[in-house]
Short mmCIF file of N, CA and C in Angstrom, two decimals:
data_model
loop_
_atom_site.label_atom_id
_atom_site.label_comp_id
_atom_site.label_asym_id
_atom_site.label_seq_id
_atom_site.Cartn_x
_atom_site.Cartn_y
_atom_site.Cartn_z
N MET M 271 6.31 10.73 -17.19
CA MET M 271 5.18 9.88 -16.86
C MET M 271 4.28 10.60 -15.85
N SER M 272 3.75 11.69 -16.32
CA SER M 272 2.97 12.53 -15.42
C SER M 272 1.63 11.93 -15.06
N ASN M 273 1.19 10.90 -15.77
CA ASN M 273 -0.10 10.32 -15.42
C ASN M 273 0.04 9.01 -14.64
N HIS M 274 1.22 8.75 -14.10
CA HIS M 274 1.45 7.55 -13.29
C HIS M 274 1.60 7.94 -11.82
N TRP M 275 0.95 7.16 -10.97
CA TRP M 275 1.01 7.33 -9.52
C TRP M 275 1.49 6.02 -8.91
N LEU M 276 2.12 6.11 -7.73
CA LEU M 276 2.62 4.91 -7.06
C LEU M 276 2.30 4.97 -5.58
N LEU M 277 1.80 3.86 -5.07
CA LEU M 277 1.67 3.64 -3.63
C LEU M 277 2.46 2.37 -3.35
N ALA M 278 3.66 2.53 -2.76
CA ALA M 278 4.54 1.40 -2.45
C ALA M 278 4.57 1.20 -0.95
N ILE M 279 4.24 -0.02 -0.52
CA ILE M 279 4.15 -0.35 0.90
C ILE M 279 5.08 -1.52 1.18
N GLY M 280 5.94 -1.38 2.19
CA GLY M 280 6.82 -2.47 2.59
C GLY M 280 6.90 -2.53 4.11
N VAL M 281 6.64 -3.69 4.67
CA VAL M 281 6.59 -3.85 6.13
C VAL M 281 7.61 -4.88 6.57
N ASN M 282 8.53 -4.48 7.45
CA ASN M 282 9.50 -5.41 8.04
C ASN M 282 9.16 -5.76 9.49
N GLN M 283 8.92 -4.75 10.30
CA GLN M 283 8.80 -4.93 11.75
C GLN M 283 7.35 -4.98 12.20
N TYR M 284 6.77 -6.15 12.12
CA TYR M 284 5.38 -6.34 12.51
C TYR M 284 5.21 -6.33 14.02
N ARG M 285 4.05 -5.90 14.47
CA ARG M 285 3.73 -5.93 15.91
C ARG M 285 3.38 -7.34 16.38
N HIS M 286 2.71 -8.13 15.54
CA HIS M 286 2.19 -9.43 15.97
C HIS M 286 2.75 -10.60 15.17
N LEU M 287 3.72 -10.34 14.31
CA LEU M 287 4.30 -11.38 13.46
C LEU M 287 5.82 -11.26 13.48
N LEU M 288 6.49 -12.33 13.11
CA LEU M 288 7.94 -12.29 13.04
C LEU M 288 8.39 -11.24 12.03
N PRO M 289 9.52 -10.59 12.26
CA PRO M 289 9.97 -9.57 11.31
C PRO M 289 10.39 -10.18 9.97
N LEU M 290 10.30 -9.36 8.95
CA LEU M 290 10.80 -9.72 7.62
C LEU M 290 12.09 -8.93 7.36
N ASN M 291 12.88 -9.39 6.43
CA ASN M 291 14.17 -8.75 6.18
C ASN M 291 14.18 -7.79 5.00
N TYR M 292 13.37 -8.04 3.96
CA TYR M 292 13.55 -7.30 2.72
C TYR M 292 12.32 -6.57 2.21
N ALA M 293 11.21 -6.65 2.87
CA ALA M 293 9.98 -6.04 2.37
C ALA M 293 10.13 -4.53 2.22
N GLN M 294 10.66 -3.89 3.23
CA GLN M 294 10.85 -2.44 3.19
C GLN M 294 11.83 -2.06 2.08
N ALA M 295 12.93 -2.80 1.96
CA ALA M 295 13.92 -2.52 0.92
C ALA M 295 13.32 -2.72 -0.47
N ASP M 296 12.45 -3.71 -0.63
CA ASP M 296 11.81 -3.93 -1.93
C ASP M 296 10.92 -2.75 -2.32
N ALA M 297 10.13 -2.25 -1.37
CA ALA M 297 9.27 -1.10 -1.65
C ALA M 297 10.12 0.13 -1.98
N GLN M 298 11.18 0.33 -1.23
CA GLN M 298 12.08 1.47 -1.48
C GLN M 298 12.76 1.33 -2.85
N ALA M 299 13.19 0.12 -3.20
CA ALA M 299 13.85 -0.10 -4.49
C ALA M 299 12.90 0.18 -5.66
N LEU M 300 11.64 -0.25 -5.54
CA LEU M 300 10.67 0.03 -6.60
C LEU M 300 10.46 1.53 -6.71
N TRP M 301 10.30 2.21 -5.58
CA TRP M 301 10.12 3.67 -5.57
C TRP M 301 11.32 4.33 -6.25
N ASN M 302 12.53 3.93 -5.85
CA ASN M 302 13.75 4.52 -6.43
C ASN M 302 13.81 4.30 -7.94
N PHE M 303 13.49 3.09 -8.38
CA PHE M 303 13.55 2.77 -9.81
C PHE M 303 12.54 3.59 -10.60
N LEU M 304 11.28 3.61 -10.15
CA LEU M 304 10.24 4.30 -10.91
C LEU M 304 10.46 5.81 -10.92
N VAL M 305 10.96 6.36 -9.83
CA VAL M 305 11.24 7.80 -9.79
C VAL M 305 12.56 8.11 -10.51
N GLY M 306 13.60 7.32 -10.23
CA GLY M 306 14.93 7.63 -10.76
C GLY M 306 15.16 7.22 -12.20
N LYS M 307 14.58 6.12 -12.63
CA LYS M 307 14.88 5.58 -13.96
C LYS M 307 13.69 5.64 -14.92
N SER M 308 12.48 5.63 -14.39
CA SER M 308 11.30 5.55 -15.26
C SER M 308 10.56 6.87 -15.42
N GLY M 309 11.01 7.89 -14.73
CA GLY M 309 10.42 9.21 -14.91
C GLY M 309 9.14 9.49 -14.16
N PHE M 310 8.80 8.65 -13.17
CA PHE M 310 7.63 8.97 -12.34
C PHE M 310 7.94 10.24 -11.55
N MET M 311 6.94 11.07 -11.36
CA MET M 311 7.11 12.31 -10.61
C MET M 311 7.13 11.99 -9.10
N PRO M 312 8.16 12.42 -8.37
CA PRO M 312 8.27 12.07 -6.95
C PRO M 312 7.06 12.48 -6.12
N ASP M 313 6.43 13.59 -6.46
CA ASP M 313 5.27 14.03 -5.67
C ASP M 313 4.03 13.21 -5.95
N ARG M 314 4.11 12.25 -6.88
CA ARG M 314 3.01 11.33 -7.16
C ARG M 314 3.35 9.90 -6.72
N CYS M 315 4.42 9.78 -5.94
CA CYS M 315 4.88 8.46 -5.51
C CYS M 315 4.94 8.42 -3.99
N LEU M 316 4.09 7.62 -3.39
CA LEU M 316 4.03 7.50 -1.94
C LEU M 316 4.77 6.24 -1.50
N LEU M 317 5.54 6.36 -0.44
CA LEU M 317 6.27 5.23 0.12
C LEU M 317 5.86 5.09 1.58
N LEU M 318 5.26 3.95 1.90
CA LEU M 318 4.84 3.66 3.27
C LEU M 318 5.65 2.48 3.78
N THR M 319 6.57 2.76 4.71
CA THR M 319 7.40 1.72 5.31
C THR M 319 7.51 1.99 6.81
N ASP M 320 8.22 1.08 7.48
CA ASP M 320 8.43 1.22 8.92
C ASP M 320 9.13 2.54 9.25
N THR M 321 9.97 3.02 8.34
CA THR M 321 10.82 4.18 8.65
C THR M 321 10.69 5.32 7.65
N SER M 322 9.76 5.28 6.74
CA SER M 322 9.66 6.36 5.75
C SER M 322 9.22 7.66 6.43
N PRO M 323 9.69 8.79 5.89
CA PRO M 323 9.38 10.08 6.52
C PRO M 323 7.94 10.51 6.28
N PHE M 324 7.48 11.43 7.09
CA PHE M 324 6.16 12.03 6.91
C PHE M 324 6.10 12.72 5.55
N ILE M 325 4.91 12.79 4.98
CA ILE M 325 4.68 13.53 3.74
C ILE M 325 3.69 14.63 4.06
N GLU M 326 4.12 15.87 3.91
CA GLU M 326 3.27 17.03 4.20
C GLU M 326 2.60 16.91 5.56
N GLY M 327 3.37 16.46 6.56
CA GLY M 327 2.87 16.35 7.91
C GLY M 327 2.01 15.13 8.19
N ARG M 328 1.89 14.24 7.21
CA ARG M 328 1.05 13.04 7.37
C ARG M 328 1.94 11.81 7.52
N SER M 329 1.55 10.95 8.41
CA SER M 329 2.31 9.74 8.70
C SER M 329 2.29 8.76 7.53
N THR M 330 3.43 8.14 7.29
CA THR M 330 3.55 7.10 6.27
C THR M 330 3.78 5.74 6.91
N TYR M 331 3.57 5.64 8.21
CA TYR M 331 3.68 4.38 8.93
C TYR M 331 2.63 3.42 8.36
N PRO M 332 3.02 2.20 7.95
CA PRO M 332 2.09 1.32 7.22
C PRO M 332 1.08 0.57 8.08
N SER M 333 0.35 1.32 8.90
CA SER M 333 -0.74 0.72 9.69
C SER M 333 -1.97 0.61 8.79
N LYS M 334 -2.91 -0.19 9.20
CA LYS M 334 -4.15 -0.35 8.43
C LYS M 334 -4.82 1.00 8.24
N GLU M 335 -4.92 1.76 9.30
CA GLU M 335 -5.58 3.07 9.23
C GLU M 335 -4.87 3.99 8.24
N ASN M 336 -3.55 4.07 8.31
CA ASN M 336 -2.81 4.96 7.41
C ASN M 336 -2.90 4.51 5.95
N ILE M 337 -2.82 3.21 5.72
CA ILE M 337 -2.94 2.71 4.35
C ILE M 337 -4.29 3.10 3.77
N HIS M 338 -5.35 2.90 4.55
CA HIS M 338 -6.69 3.29 4.08
C HIS M 338 -6.78 4.80 3.86
N LYS M 339 -6.18 5.59 4.74
CA LYS M 339 -6.21 7.05 4.57
C LYS M 339 -5.52 7.48 3.29
N TRP M 340 -4.35 6.88 2.99
CA TRP M 340 -3.64 7.26 1.77
C TRP M 340 -4.40 6.81 0.53
N ILE M 341 -5.02 5.65 0.57
CA ILE M 341 -5.81 5.20 -0.58
C ILE M 341 -6.99 6.15 -0.79
N GLU M 342 -7.65 6.52 0.29
CA GLU M 342 -8.77 7.45 0.17
C GLU M 342 -8.30 8.81 -0.33
N TRP M 343 -7.14 9.24 0.13
CA TRP M 343 -6.60 10.52 -0.36
C TRP M 343 -6.40 10.45 -1.87
N LEU M 344 -5.81 9.36 -2.34
CA LEU M 344 -5.59 9.20 -3.78
C LEU M 344 -6.90 9.17 -4.55
N LEU M 345 -7.86 8.43 -4.05
CA LEU M 345 -9.08 8.19 -4.80
C LEU M 345 -10.14 9.27 -4.62
N LEU M 346 -10.12 9.97 -3.49
CA LEU M 346 -11.21 10.91 -3.21
C LEU M 346 -10.77 12.33 -2.95
N TYR M 347 -9.87 12.51 -2.00
CA TYR M 347 -9.70 13.83 -1.42
C TYR M 347 -8.62 14.66 -2.09
N GLY M 348 -7.47 14.10 -2.32
CA GLY M 348 -6.38 14.85 -2.95
C GLY M 348 -6.06 16.11 -2.19
N THR M 349 -5.99 17.20 -2.89
CA THR M 349 -5.59 18.47 -2.30
C THR M 349 -6.79 19.36 -2.00
N GLY M 350 -7.96 18.77 -1.83
CA GLY M 350 -9.16 19.55 -1.60
C GLY M 350 -9.88 19.86 -2.91
N GLN M 351 -9.29 19.54 -4.03
CA GLN M 351 -9.87 19.79 -5.34
C GLN M 351 -10.54 18.52 -5.87
N GLY M 352 -10.74 17.54 -5.04
CA GLY M 352 -11.21 16.24 -5.52
C GLY M 352 -10.02 15.31 -5.64
N SER M 353 -10.22 14.19 -6.24
CA SER M 353 -9.16 13.20 -6.36
C SER M 353 -8.02 13.73 -7.20
N PRO M 354 -6.76 13.46 -6.78
CA PRO M 354 -5.65 13.83 -7.64
C PRO M 354 -5.58 12.94 -8.88
N LEU M 355 -6.19 11.76 -8.81
CA LEU M 355 -6.21 10.85 -9.95
C LEU M 355 -7.28 11.29 -10.94
N LYS M 356 -6.90 11.29 -12.20
CA LYS M 356 -7.83 11.67 -13.26
C LYS M 356 -8.04 10.48 -14.19
N SER M 357 -9.08 10.52 -14.98
CA SER M 357 -9.34 9.47 -15.95
C SER M 357 -8.13 9.33 -16.86
N GLY M 358 -7.71 8.08 -17.07
CA GLY M 358 -6.53 7.80 -17.88
C GLY M 358 -5.25 7.66 -17.08
N ASP M 359 -5.28 8.04 -15.79
CA ASP M 359 -4.10 7.87 -14.94
C ASP M 359 -3.89 6.39 -14.63
N VAL M 360 -2.66 6.05 -14.34
CA VAL M 360 -2.30 4.69 -13.95
C VAL M 360 -1.87 4.72 -12.49
N LEU M 361 -2.51 3.90 -11.67
CA LEU M 361 -2.15 3.81 -10.25
C LEU M 361 -1.45 2.48 -10.01
N TRP M 362 -0.17 2.58 -9.67
CA TRP M 362 0.63 1.41 -9.32
C TRP M 362 0.51 1.21 -7.81
N CYS M 363 0.12 0.02 -7.40
CA CYS M 363 0.06 -0.33 -5.98
C CYS M 363 0.99 -1.52 -5.76
N PHE M 364 1.94 -1.35 -4.85
CA PHE M 364 2.89 -2.41 -4.54
C PHE M 364 2.82 -2.68 -3.05
N PHE M 365 2.74 -3.95 -2.69
CA PHE M 365 2.76 -4.35 -1.29
C PHE M 365 3.76 -5.47 -1.12
N SER M 366 4.67 -5.31 -0.16
CA SER M 366 5.60 -6.37 0.20
C SER M 366 5.48 -6.59 1.71
N GLY M 367 5.08 -7.79 2.07
CA GLY M 367 4.90 -8.12 3.47
C GLY M 367 4.10 -9.41 3.60
N TYR M 368 3.58 -9.62 4.79
CA TYR M 368 2.79 -10.82 5.04
C TYR M 368 1.38 -10.70 4.46
N ALA M 369 0.85 -11.85 4.08
CA ALA M 369 -0.55 -11.96 3.67
C ALA M 369 -1.06 -13.31 4.16
N VAL M 370 -2.33 -13.35 4.46
CA VAL M 370 -2.94 -14.60 4.92
C VAL M 370 -4.24 -14.84 4.17
N ASN M 371 -4.60 -16.09 4.06
CA ASN M 371 -5.87 -16.47 3.49
C ASN M 371 -6.75 -16.91 4.65
N TRP M 372 -7.91 -16.27 4.77
CA TRP M 372 -8.82 -16.59 5.86
C TRP M 372 -10.23 -16.67 5.28
N GLU M 373 -10.87 -17.80 5.52
CA GLU M 373 -12.22 -18.07 5.03
C GLU M 373 -12.32 -17.82 3.52
N GLY M 374 -11.29 -18.27 2.78
CA GLY M 374 -11.30 -18.18 1.33
C GLY M 374 -10.97 -16.82 0.76
N GLU M 375 -10.55 -15.89 1.58
CA GLU M 375 -10.22 -14.54 1.11
C GLU M 375 -8.81 -14.18 1.54
N ASP M 376 -8.08 -13.50 0.65
CA ASP M 376 -6.72 -13.07 0.95
C ASP M 376 -6.72 -11.71 1.63
N TYR M 377 -5.86 -11.58 2.63
CA TYR M 377 -5.71 -10.34 3.38
C TYR M 377 -4.25 -9.94 3.43
N LEU M 378 -3.97 -8.68 3.10
CA LEU M 378 -2.64 -8.12 3.32
C LEU M 378 -2.55 -7.75 4.78
N MET M 379 -1.39 -7.99 5.37
CA MET M 379 -1.21 -7.68 6.78
C MET M 379 -0.39 -6.40 6.92
N PRO M 380 -1.04 -5.32 7.36
CA PRO M 380 -0.28 -4.10 7.63
C PRO M 380 0.58 -4.31 8.87
N ILE M 381 1.32 -3.31 9.27
CA ILE M 381 2.25 -3.46 10.38
C ILE M 381 1.54 -3.84 11.68
N ASP M 382 0.28 -3.44 11.83
CA ASP M 382 -0.49 -3.76 13.02
C ASP M 382 -1.44 -4.93 12.80
N GLY M 383 -1.28 -5.64 11.69
CA GLY M 383 -2.11 -6.81 11.40
C GLY M 383 -1.88 -7.92 12.42
N ASN M 384 -2.98 -8.51 12.87
CA ASN M 384 -2.91 -9.54 13.89
C ASN M 384 -3.53 -10.83 13.34
N PRO M 385 -2.73 -11.91 13.24
CA PRO M 385 -3.28 -13.15 12.69
C PRO M 385 -4.41 -13.75 13.53
N GLY M 386 -4.57 -13.29 14.76
CA GLY M 386 -5.68 -13.74 15.60
C GLY M 386 -6.97 -12.99 15.31
N HIS M 387 -6.87 -11.90 14.56
CA HIS M 387 -8.04 -11.05 14.23
C HIS M 387 -7.92 -10.56 12.79
N ILE M 388 -7.83 -11.49 11.87
CA ILE M 388 -7.51 -11.16 10.49
C ILE M 388 -8.53 -10.22 9.86
N SER M 389 -9.81 -10.52 9.97
CA SER M 389 -10.81 -9.69 9.29
C SER M 389 -10.86 -8.27 9.85
N ASP M 390 -10.47 -8.09 11.11
CA ASP M 390 -10.48 -6.76 11.72
C ASP M 390 -9.19 -5.98 11.47
N THR M 391 -8.06 -6.68 11.35
CA THR M 391 -6.77 -5.98 11.27
C THR M 391 -6.09 -6.10 9.92
N GLY M 392 -6.54 -7.03 9.07
CA GLY M 392 -5.96 -7.18 7.74
C GLY M 392 -6.70 -6.33 6.73
N ILE M 393 -6.14 -6.26 5.54
CA ILE M 393 -6.75 -5.51 4.44
C ILE M 393 -7.15 -6.51 3.36
N SER M 394 -8.41 -6.62 3.13
CA SER M 394 -8.93 -7.55 2.13
C SER M 394 -8.43 -7.17 0.74
N VAL M 395 -7.77 -8.11 0.08
CA VAL M 395 -7.27 -7.85 -1.28
C VAL M 395 -8.45 -7.58 -2.21
N ARG M 396 -9.50 -8.35 -2.07
CA ARG M 396 -10.67 -8.17 -2.92
C ARG M 396 -11.26 -6.77 -2.76
N SER M 397 -11.48 -6.33 -1.54
CA SER M 397 -12.08 -5.01 -1.36
C SER M 397 -11.12 -3.89 -1.76
N LEU M 398 -9.81 -4.10 -1.60
CA LEU M 398 -8.84 -3.11 -2.05
C LEU M 398 -8.92 -2.95 -3.57
N LEU M 399 -8.94 -4.07 -4.29
CA LEU M 399 -9.03 -4.01 -5.75
C LEU M 399 -10.35 -3.39 -6.21
N GLU M 400 -11.44 -3.76 -5.55
CA GLU M 400 -12.74 -3.18 -5.90
C GLU M 400 -12.74 -1.67 -5.66
N ARG M 401 -12.12 -1.26 -4.58
CA ARG M 401 -12.06 0.17 -4.25
C ARG M 401 -11.30 0.94 -5.32
N ILE M 402 -10.16 0.40 -5.73
CA ILE M 402 -9.35 1.06 -6.76
C ILE M 402 -10.10 1.09 -8.09
N LYS M 403 -10.71 -0.04 -8.45
CA LYS M 403 -11.41 -0.11 -9.73
C LYS M 403 -12.66 0.76 -9.76
N SER M 404 -13.17 1.15 -8.60
CA SER M 404 -14.37 1.98 -8.56
C SER M 404 -14.11 3.41 -9.02
N HIS M 405 -12.86 3.81 -9.06
CA HIS M 405 -12.51 5.16 -9.50
C HIS M 405 -12.52 5.17 -11.03
N SER M 406 -13.45 5.86 -11.60
CA SER M 406 -13.70 5.83 -13.03
C SER M 406 -12.47 6.25 -13.84
N GLY M 407 -12.08 5.38 -14.76
CA GLY M 407 -11.04 5.73 -15.71
C GLY M 407 -9.61 5.50 -15.24
N VAL M 408 -9.41 5.13 -13.99
CA VAL M 408 -8.07 4.89 -13.48
C VAL M 408 -7.69 3.44 -13.78
N MET M 409 -6.50 3.26 -14.30
CA MET M 409 -6.02 1.92 -14.63
C MET M 409 -5.08 1.45 -13.52
N PRO M 410 -5.46 0.39 -12.79
CA PRO M 410 -4.60 -0.09 -11.70
C PRO M 410 -3.56 -1.10 -12.19
N VAL M 411 -2.38 -1.01 -11.60
CA VAL M 411 -1.34 -2.02 -11.74
C VAL M 411 -1.02 -2.45 -10.32
N VAL M 412 -1.30 -3.69 -9.98
CA VAL M 412 -1.13 -4.16 -8.61
C VAL M 412 -0.05 -5.24 -8.59
N LEU M 413 0.96 -5.01 -7.77
CA LEU M 413 2.07 -5.94 -7.59
C LEU M 413 2.10 -6.36 -6.13
N LEU M 414 1.97 -7.65 -5.88
CA LEU M 414 1.94 -8.15 -4.50
C LEU M 414 3.09 -9.12 -4.28
N ASP M 415 3.92 -8.81 -3.31
CA ASP M 415 5.02 -9.68 -2.89
C ASP M 415 4.64 -10.18 -1.50
N MET M 416 3.86 -11.26 -1.47
CA MET M 416 3.24 -11.71 -0.22
C MET M 416 3.97 -12.94 0.33
N LYS M 417 4.25 -12.88 1.60
CA LYS M 417 4.82 -14.01 2.31
C LYS M 417 3.79 -14.48 3.32
N HIS M 418 3.61 -15.78 3.38
CA HIS M 418 2.68 -16.31 4.37
C HIS M 418 3.42 -16.48 5.70
N PRO M 419 2.81 -16.01 6.79
CA PRO M 419 3.47 -16.11 8.08
C PRO M 419 3.61 -17.57 8.51
N PRO M 420 4.63 -17.84 9.31
CA PRO M 420 4.77 -19.21 9.80
C PRO M 420 3.60 -19.59 10.69
N VAL M 421 3.20 -20.83 10.61
CA VAL M 421 2.10 -21.33 11.44
C VAL M 421 2.65 -21.61 12.83
N THR M 422 1.96 -21.09 13.83
CA THR M 422 2.41 -21.30 15.22
C THR M 422 1.52 -22.27 15.94
#
């Protein structure tokens, strides 16, 4: 499956929200399955969790900034040759963690997401999907395992 890419994100230990128990394990399990059983190439599968190792010297900590950097790397920069994604490629995006709805829009909460500042610290699902779809010829598969944080 050389034309399939994966960005799997799982957040357990939030800075501003109660911890989750299985989000990181879910992202790791999907990564393991797609690489180990489905033939995805490991160098095309990114795992961003609380404890995932650096990739080529780059942080995989699932902060808002890092998530945006990895998405931009996939869609624009790649290895300096332009985007690593080509027309006809399939980009799998998986997120397991908290999400909130604010002013009629859904936001994924990265590890540094703050429910008191959702629009500044969350990742808009709508803009994420629009960003991915803007890459010509790439077919997105988006899987969201979203938990709503407890109301305080």
